[in-house]
């Protein structure tokens, strides 16, 4: 049970179920990693809608949980040693939930590190590069006269899609036969690139056939569909 008086975030976003894991998020590519994961593993949780367009991550209550001012973040009232655990950075949260639930991350040491490697690949490359492409193609950066930044991130995003295309040769999922947190970390970003960012033609997505088929397989999972719509605006 979460003692809400101990956590400033709970004064602004109170928990109805303080005994459940608390998720503070928004359905962006980084946010949906955690909601998809929670839907996949079936752990009871409560999702709070954080409105980044109103700078809610920069409020003192949110910053007390994540000093970096970004969604997603969680508080697990039943963390290690039965104590509450506060966590930010979606990759760290995926690893934590995989270990807590014993799901979607192999216990075989070599496979486990290989999976973590692909999660880090997403965190360090796919997310930052696709995000910059979105900025320069769809958002404020679109107005910049100098098109070199757009071209740089377009090329790099295409290159990263090529890395995924090669990895998926002869594999249904990033880790082969087993769907894992590596897929969860990347799915929302590829969907966003060709959807919300309108970059399908820009990156010539249709040449990456295996990535397209992998995305379809992922989006066909009911937990992915549910997770993509969480949290709802309240
Ligand atoms: N590396 C972080 C990135 C998180 C991130 O960039 N979150 C964005 C939404 S996708 C955010 O909260 N932006 C709000 C802002 O910067 O004001 C993670 O994966 O958790």
Coordinates of N, CA, C and O and ligand atoms in Angstrom, one line a residue, residues 26 28-31 33 52-53 55-58 62 66 68-73 88-91 93 122-123 189, ligand 1:
X26 N 1.8 9.2 -20.9 CA 1.0 9.7 -22.0 C 1.3 8.8 -23.1 O 2.3 8.2 -23.2
X28 N 2.6 8.4 -25.9 CA 3.6 8.7 -26.8 C 4.5 7.4 -27.0 O 4.3 6.5 -26.2
X29 N 5.4 7.4 -28.0 CA 6.2 6.2 -28.2 C 7.0 5.7 -26.9 O 7.2 4.5 -26.7
X30 N 7.4 6.7 -26.1 CA 8.1 6.3 -24.8 C 7.1 5.8 -23.8 O 7.3 4.9 -23.1
X31 N 5.9 6.5 -23.7 CA 4.9 6.2 -22.7 C 4.3 4.8 -23.0 O 4.1 4.0 -22.1
X33 N 5.4 2.2 -24.2 CA 6.3 1.0 -23.9 C 5.8 0.4 -22.6 O 5.7 -0.8 -22.4
X52 N 1.7 16.7 -21.4 CA 3.0 17.4 -21.6 C 2.8 18.7 -22.4 O 3.6 19.6 -22.3
X53 N 1.7 18.8 -23.1 CA 1.4 20.1 -23.8 C 1.1 21.2 -22.8 O 1.3 22.4 -23.2
X55 N 2.9 21.3 -20.0 CA 4.1 21.3 -19.2 C 4.0 20.6 -17.8 O 4.6 21.0 -16.8
X56 N 3.1 19.6 -17.7 CA 2.8 19.0 -16.4 C 4.0 18.3 -15.9 O 4.1 18.0 -14.7
X57 N 4.9 17.9 -16.8 CA 6.1 17.1 -16.3 C 7.1 18.1 -15.6 O 8.1 17.6 -14.9
X58 N 6.9 19.4 -15.7 CA 7.8 20.4 -15.2 C 7.3 21.0 -13.9 O 7.8 21.9 -13.3
X62 N 5.7 16.5 -10.2 CA 6.3 15.5 -11.2 C 7.8 15.4 -11.0 O 8.4 14.3 -11.0
X66 N 10.5 12.4 -11.2 CA 11.5 12.3 -12.3 C 12.2 13.7 -12.5 O 11.6 14.6 -13.1
X68 N 14.2 14.6 -14.4 CA 14.5 14.9 -15.8 C 13.2 15.4 -16.5 O 13.2 15.7 -17.7
X69 N 12.1 15.5 -15.8 CA 10.9 16.1 -16.4 C 10.3 15.4 -17.6 O 9.8 16.1 -18.5
X70 N 10.3 14.1 -17.6 CA 9.8 13.4 -18.8 C 8.9 12.2 -18.3 O 9.2 11.5 -17.3
X71 N 7.9 11.9 -19.1 CA 7.1 10.7 -18.9 C 7.9 9.6 -19.7 O 8.6 9.9 -20.7
X72 N 7.7 8.3 -19.4 CA 6.9 7.7 -18.3 C 7.7 7.6 -17.0 O 8.9 7.6 -17.1
X73 N 7.0 7.5 -15.9 CA 7.6 7.2 -14.6 C 6.6 6.3 -13.8 O 5.4 6.4 -14.1
X88 N 12.1 6.1 -13.3 CA 11.9 6.8 -14.6 C 12.8 6.2 -15.6 O 13.7 5.4 -15.2
X89 N 12.7 6.6 -16.8 CA 13.4 6.0 -18.0 C 12.7 4.7 -18.4 O 12.8 3.7 -17.7
X90 N 12.1 4.8 -19.6 CA 11.3 3.7 -20.0 C 12.0 2.3 -20.1 O 11.5 1.3 -19.9
X91 N 13.3 2.4 -20.5 CA 14.1 1.2 -20.7 C 14.3 0.5 -19.3 O 14.2 -0.7 -19.2
X93 N 12.4 0.9 -16.8 CA 11.1 0.4 -16.3 C 10.7 -1.0 -17.0 O 10.3 -1.9 -16.3
X122 N 17.4 0.7 -28.9 CA 16.2 1.5 -29.1 C 16.4 2.9 -28.3 O 16.1 4.0 -28.8
X123 N 16.8 2.7 -27.0 CA 16.9 3.9 -26.2 C 17.9 4.9 -26.7 O 17.7 6.1 -26.6
X189 N 7.7 3.3 -31.6 CA 8.5 4.2 -32.4 C 8.4 4.1 -33.9 O 8.3 5.1 -34.6
Ligands
LIG1 N1 14.7 8.5 -22.4 C1 13.4 8.8 -21.9 C2 12.7 9.8 -22.8 C3 11.3 10.2 -22.3 C4 10.7 11.4 -23.1 O1 11.4 11.9 -24.0 N2 9.5 11.7 -22.9 C5 8.8 12.8 -23.6 C6 7.5 12.2 -24.2 S1 7.8 10.9 -25.4 C7 8.4 13.8 -22.6 O2 8.0 13.6 -21.5 N3 8.4 15.1 -23.0 C8 8.0 16.2 -22.2 C9 8.9 17.4 -22.3 O3 10.0 17.3 -22.6 O4 8.4 18.5 -21.9 C10 12.5 7.5 -21.7 O5 12.7 6.7 -22.6 O6 11.8 7.4 -20.7

